[in-house]
mmCIF file of C-alpha atoms in Angstrom:
data_model
loop_
_atom_site.group_PDB
_atom_site.id
_atom_site.type_symbol
_atom_site.label_atom_id
_atom_site.label_comp_id
_atom_site.label_asym_id
_atom_site.label_seq_id
_atom_site.Cartn_x
_atom_site.Cartn_y
_atom_site.Cartn_z
ATOM 1 C CA MET A 20 115.860 134.119 114.143
ATOM 2 C CA GLY A 21 116.905 132.250 110.928
ATOM 3 C CA THR A 22 118.990 129.216 110.515
ATOM 4 C CA PRO A 23 122.553 129.467 109.096
ATOM 5 C CA ASN A 24 121.210 128.225 105.814
ATOM 6 C CA ASP A 25 118.469 130.982 105.839
ATOM 7 C CA ARG A 26 121.340 133.627 106.294
ATOM 8 C CA ALA A 27 123.701 132.381 103.834
ATOM 9 C CA PRO A 28 122.006 133.736 100.728
ATOM 10 C CA LEU A 29 121.814 137.293 102.166
ATOM 11 C CA ALA A 30 125.394 137.209 103.223
ATOM 12 C CA GLU A 31 126.499 136.009 99.941
ATOM 13 C CA ARG A 32 124.405 138.719 98.171
ATOM 14 C CA VAL A 33 125.925 141.469 100.330
ATOM 15 C CA GLU A 34 129.524 140.008 99.639
ATOM 16 C CA ARG A 35 128.718 140.191 95.996
ATOM 17 C CA LEU A 36 127.471 143.752 96.240
ATOM 18 C CA LEU A 37 130.652 144.880 98.076
ATOM 19 C CA SER A 38 133.091 143.020 95.763
ATOM 20 C CA THR A 39 133.349 145.957 93.297
ATOM 21 C CA GLY A 40 134.409 148.522 96.003
ATOM 22 C CA GLY A 41 133.553 152.226 96.145
ATOM 23 C CA PRO A 42 130.180 153.769 96.442
ATOM 24 C CA LEU A 43 127.264 151.362 95.856
ATOM 25 C CA PRO A 44 124.488 151.869 93.179
ATOM 26 C CA VAL A 45 121.556 153.616 94.939
ATOM 27 C CA VAL A 46 118.111 151.983 94.187
ATOM 28 C CA ALA A 47 115.580 154.471 92.497
ATOM 29 C CA ALA A 48 111.814 154.526 93.362
ATOM 30 C CA GLY A 49 109.954 151.949 91.392
ATOM 31 C CA ASP A 50 112.171 149.026 92.794
ATOM 32 C CA PRO A 51 110.013 146.668 95.019
ATOM 33 C CA VAL A 52 112.779 146.565 97.652
ATOM 34 C CA LEU A 53 111.829 150.179 98.579
ATOM 35 C CA ARG A 54 108.226 149.204 99.243
ATOM 36 C CA ARG A 55 108.830 146.146 101.451
ATOM 37 C CA ALA A 56 109.362 146.315 105.196
ATOM 38 C CA SER A 57 112.948 145.320 106.020
ATOM 39 C CA VAL A 58 113.953 142.210 107.899
ATOM 40 C CA PRO A 59 115.012 143.045 111.532
ATOM 41 C CA PHE A 60 118.709 142.593 111.899
ATOM 42 C CA ASP A 61 119.529 139.603 114.056
ATOM 43 C CA GLY A 62 123.065 138.641 112.951
ATOM 44 C CA GLN A 63 122.531 137.654 109.477
ATOM 45 C CA LEU A 64 125.848 139.338 108.649
ATOM 46 C CA GLY A 65 128.812 138.396 110.648
ATOM 47 C CA PRO A 66 130.717 141.263 112.497
ATOM 48 C CA ALA A 67 133.383 141.526 109.815
ATOM 49 C CA LEU A 68 130.752 141.799 106.952
ATOM 50 C CA LEU A 69 128.476 144.014 108.901
ATOM 51 C CA ALA A 70 131.492 146.405 109.424
ATOM 52 C CA ARG A 71 132.128 146.290 105.757
ATOM 53 C CA PHE A 72 128.631 146.940 104.800
ATOM 54 C CA VAL A 73 128.247 149.806 107.171
ATOM 55 C CA GLU A 74 131.411 151.479 105.747
ATOM 56 C CA ALA A 75 130.092 150.903 102.220
ATOM 57 C CA LEU A 76 126.806 152.845 103.310
ATOM 58 C CA ARG A 77 128.923 155.497 104.756
ATOM 59 C CA VAL A 78 130.987 155.963 101.630
ATOM 60 C CA THR A 79 127.861 155.774 99.400
ATOM 61 C CA MET A 80 126.016 158.350 101.558
ATOM 62 C CA HIS A 81 129.084 160.740 101.296
ATOM 63 C CA ALA A 82 129.342 160.214 97.574
ATOM 64 C CA ALA A 83 125.766 161.010 96.837
ATOM 65 C CA PRO A 84 125.935 163.241 98.810
ATOM 66 C CA GLY A 85 123.219 162.780 101.421
ATOM 67 C CA VAL A 86 122.762 162.993 105.284
ATOM 68 C CA GLY A 87 121.405 159.493 105.590
ATOM 69 C CA LEU A 88 120.955 156.183 103.792
ATOM 70 C CA ALA A 89 119.074 152.957 104.529
ATOM 71 C CA ALA A 90 120.073 149.573 103.489
ATOM 72 C CA PRO A 91 117.112 149.065 101.169
ATOM 73 C CA GLN A 92 118.312 151.969 99.115
ATOM 74 C CA VAL A 93 121.352 149.900 97.894
ATOM 75 C CA GLY A 94 119.053 146.782 97.526
ATOM 76 C CA VAL A 95 119.510 145.135 100.788
ATOM 77 C CA GLY A 96 116.303 144.483 102.842
ATOM 78 C CA LEU A 97 117.842 144.650 106.288
ATOM 79 C CA ARG A 98 116.720 146.977 109.071
ATOM 80 C CA ILE A 99 119.988 149.113 109.088
ATOM 81 C CA ALA A 100 120.502 152.786 108.284
ATOM 82 C CA VAL A 101 123.228 155.412 108.614
ATOM 83 C CA ILE A 102 123.048 159.053 109.074
ATOM 84 C CA GLU A 103 125.561 161.864 109.353
ATOM 85 C CA ASP A 104 124.895 165.698 108.749
ATOM 86 C CA PRO A 105 127.676 168.345 108.696
ATOM 87 C CA ALA A 106 124.945 170.863 108.438
ATOM 88 C CA PRO A 107 126.365 173.211 105.811
ATOM 89 C CA VAL A 108 123.750 175.801 106.041
ATOM 90 C CA THR A 109 123.532 179.486 107.078
ATOM 91 C CA GLU A 110 123.029 180.407 110.754
ATOM 92 C CA GLU A 111 119.559 181.707 109.903
ATOM 93 C CA VAL A 112 118.520 178.360 108.184
ATOM 94 C CA ALA A 113 120.156 176.303 110.881
ATOM 95 C CA VAL A 114 118.033 178.289 113.656
ATOM 96 C CA VAL A 115 114.865 178.170 111.792
ATOM 97 C CA ARG A 116 115.099 174.454 110.742
ATOM 98 C CA GLY A 117 116.822 173.170 114.005
ATOM 99 C CA ARG A 118 119.674 171.955 111.902
ATOM 100 C CA VAL A 119 122.768 170.928 113.947
ATOM 101 C CA ARG A 120 125.703 168.778 113.202
ATOM 102 C CA GLN A 121 125.172 165.168 113.458
ATOM 103 C CA PRO A 122 128.124 162.795 113.870
ATOM 104 C CA PHE A 123 128.115 159.502 111.810
ATOM 105 C CA ARG A 124 125.799 157.066 113.508
ATOM 106 C CA VAL A 125 124.531 153.571 112.735
ATOM 107 C CA LEU A 126 120.875 152.718 113.411
ATOM 108 C CA VAL A 127 120.078 149.079 113.759
ATOM 109 C CA ASN A 128 116.496 148.026 114.093
ATOM 110 C CA PRO A 129 115.311 151.452 114.714
ATOM 111 C CA ALA A 130 111.824 152.671 115.489
ATOM 112 C CA TYR A 131 110.376 156.045 116.451
ATOM 113 C CA GLU A 132 107.472 157.520 118.210
ATOM 114 C CA PRO A 133 106.584 161.247 118.569
ATOM 115 C CA VAL A 134 107.248 163.216 121.541
ATOM 116 C CA GLY A 135 104.418 165.767 121.885
ATOM 117 C CA PRO A 136 101.981 167.063 119.184
ATOM 118 C CA ALA A 137 104.279 169.638 117.501
ATOM 119 C CA ARG A 138 104.912 169.122 113.751
ATOM 120 C CA ALA A 139 107.407 170.959 111.400
ATOM 121 C CA ALA A 140 107.068 171.221 107.634
ATOM 122 C CA PHE A 141 110.079 171.765 105.282
ATOM 123 C CA PHE A 142 111.192 170.724 101.822
ATOM 124 C CA GLU A 143 112.812 167.360 101.827
ATOM 125 C CA GLY A 144 114.524 165.138 99.160
ATOM 126 C CA CYS A 145 115.632 161.477 98.958
ATOM 127 C CA LEU A 146 118.569 159.735 97.059
ATOM 128 C CA SER A 147 116.158 157.188 95.767
ATOM 129 C CA VAL A 148 113.884 159.955 94.174
ATOM 130 C CA PRO A 149 116.466 161.940 92.440
ATOM 131 C CA GLY A 150 115.894 165.428 91.016
ATOM 132 C CA TYR A 151 112.978 166.480 93.099
ATOM 133 C CA GLN A 152 111.906 167.632 96.636
ATOM 134 C CA ALA A 153 108.532 168.067 98.473
ATOM 135 C CA VAL A 154 107.340 169.582 101.590
ATOM 136 C CA VAL A 155 106.748 167.008 104.373
ATOM 137 C CA ALA A 156 105.190 167.675 107.789
ATOM 138 C CA ARG A 157 106.896 165.575 110.330
ATOM 139 C CA HIS A 158 107.031 165.243 114.221
ATOM 140 C CA ALA A 159 109.214 168.088 115.610
ATOM 141 C CA GLU A 160 110.510 165.750 118.192
ATOM 142 C CA VAL A 161 110.695 162.019 118.256
ATOM 143 C CA ARG A 162 111.947 159.138 120.691
ATOM 144 C CA LEU A 163 114.324 156.757 118.751
ATOM 145 C CA THR A 164 114.915 153.294 120.025
ATOM 146 C CA GLY A 165 116.857 150.433 118.619
ATOM 147 C CA GLN A 166 120.634 149.433 118.678
ATOM 148 C CA ASP A 167 123.967 150.478 117.132
ATOM 149 C CA GLU A 168 126.303 148.481 115.034
ATOM 150 C CA CYS A 169 127.743 146.878 118.166
ATOM 151 C CA GLY A 170 124.381 145.861 119.626
ATOM 152 C CA ARG A 171 124.278 148.542 122.260
ATOM 153 C CA ALA A 172 120.689 149.796 122.992
ATOM 154 C CA VAL A 173 119.799 153.183 121.700
ATOM 155 C CA ASP A 174 116.904 155.157 123.332
ATOM 156 C CA GLU A 175 117.361 158.908 122.535
ATOM 157 C CA VAL A 176 115.132 161.967 121.587
ATOM 158 C CA PHE A 177 115.793 163.852 118.563
ATOM 159 C CA GLY A 178 114.373 167.238 117.683
ATOM 160 C CA GLY A 179 114.825 169.574 114.875
ATOM 161 C CA TRP A 180 116.414 168.499 111.743
ATOM 162 C CA PRO A 181 117.984 165.375 113.171
ATOM 163 C CA ALA A 182 114.421 164.338 114.241
ATOM 164 C CA ARG A 183 113.405 164.657 110.391
ATOM 165 C CA ILE A 184 116.469 162.617 109.208
ATOM 166 C CA VAL A 185 115.831 159.545 111.512
ATOM 167 C CA GLN A 186 112.195 159.687 110.601
ATOM 168 C CA HIS A 187 113.051 159.586 106.833
ATOM 169 C CA GLU A 188 115.545 156.748 107.244
ATOM 170 C CA THR A 189 113.308 154.690 109.588
ATOM 171 C CA ASP A 190 110.383 155.028 107.049
ATOM 172 C CA HIS A 191 112.696 153.564 104.494
ATOM 173 C CA LEU A 192 112.957 150.554 106.535
ATOM 174 C CA ASP A 193 109.155 150.126 106.759
ATOM 175 C CA GLY A 194 108.727 150.592 102.895
ATOM 176 C CA THR A 195 107.633 154.139 102.986
ATOM 177 C CA LEU A 196 109.150 156.948 100.857
ATOM 178 C CA TYR A 197 109.015 160.551 101.782
ATOM 179 C CA LEU A 198 106.546 161.163 98.927
ATOM 180 C CA ASP A 199 103.953 159.069 100.741
ATOM 181 C CA ARG A 200 103.847 161.818 103.510
ATOM 182 C CA ALA A 201 104.490 164.963 101.285
ATOM 183 C CA GLN A 202 102.189 167.693 100.125
ATOM 184 C CA PRO A 203 101.622 166.606 96.484
ATOM 185 C CA ARG A 204 101.338 170.199 95.217
ATOM 186 C CA SER A 205 104.659 171.119 96.745
ATOM 187 C CA LEU A 206 106.635 168.689 94.571
ATOM 188 C CA SER A 207 109.416 170.763 92.924
ATOM 189 C CA SER A 208 112.492 170.155 90.919
ATOM 190 C CA HIS A 209 115.929 170.784 92.558
ATOM 191 C CA GLN A 210 116.326 173.732 90.286
ATOM 192 C CA ALA A 211 113.024 175.172 91.365
ATOM 193 C CA VAL A 212 113.817 174.847 95.019
ATOM 194 C CA ALA A 213 117.076 176.475 94.571
ATOM 195 C CA GLU A 214 115.835 179.272 92.527
ATOM 196 C CA ARG A 215 112.352 179.839 94.206
ATOM 197 C CA TRP A 216 111.923 178.172 97.498
ATOM 198 C CA ALA A 217 115.281 178.470 99.234
ATOM 199 C CA GLN A 218 113.761 180.529 102.011
ATOM 200 C CA PRO A 219 114.198 178.987 105.560
ATOM 201 C CA THR A 220 110.650 177.951 105.829
ATOM 202 C CA PRO A 221 108.233 176.849 103.003
ATOM 203 C CA GLU A 222 105.688 179.501 103.598
ATOM 204 C CA GLU A 223 106.070 181.324 100.153
ATOM 205 C CA ALA A 224 105.907 178.044 98.414
ATOM 206 C CA ALA A 225 102.800 177.142 100.109
ATOM 207 C CA ARG A 226 101.050 180.485 99.157
ATOM 208 C CA ALA A 227 102.227 180.259 95.552
ATOM 209 C CA LEU A 228 101.915 176.493 94.860
ATOM 210 C CA GLY A 229 98.468 176.214 96.910
ATOM 211 C CA PHE A 230 99.020 173.791 99.793
ATOM 212 C CA ASP A 231 98.586 173.997 103.682
ATOM 213 C CA LEU A 232 101.133 173.946 106.226
ATOM 214 C CA PRO A 233 100.532 172.501 109.781
#
């Protein structure tokens, strides 16, 4: 745990970041903050500042739009992320991908571990890697532990698309981008995905682009 003097610079930086109001700038791949493990949150931001920061993350996630956002993506190396997914997809896609609505949630100091050996592969994108998507094979089910913004313990099993979201955002806090886990040959522009690979699964893309699925 840091001393008050250790914490002051971070709190001041967050205050400056929030001073402009509105959505925050999203950091793009190539910035070192996305490649460093985030510092565990242990009160570096007081309750009022934490609440303002969490709200700014929510506003920025909605504006992007995205279904998750980690603190490093706005330049803050704290182990905090937010998720929310209205799941605006067809019933077929929802069933195949296990995509269900997720309410807004704050993840503080999250960590995950797989539940069982099953893996699922789908196209995935990232606000910090704009314009592209790639197929990532992830654990189909994970156990997430950590806290919420009020310090209450979180110990929950996620499956389907929610499991993908919490893995993606927690990876950000470890300095890992989704591209590190992706099939390189699957890398596609958003336009290519929309025009060619909008099927519920990436099987056609795998055949055409020459990569393996689990």
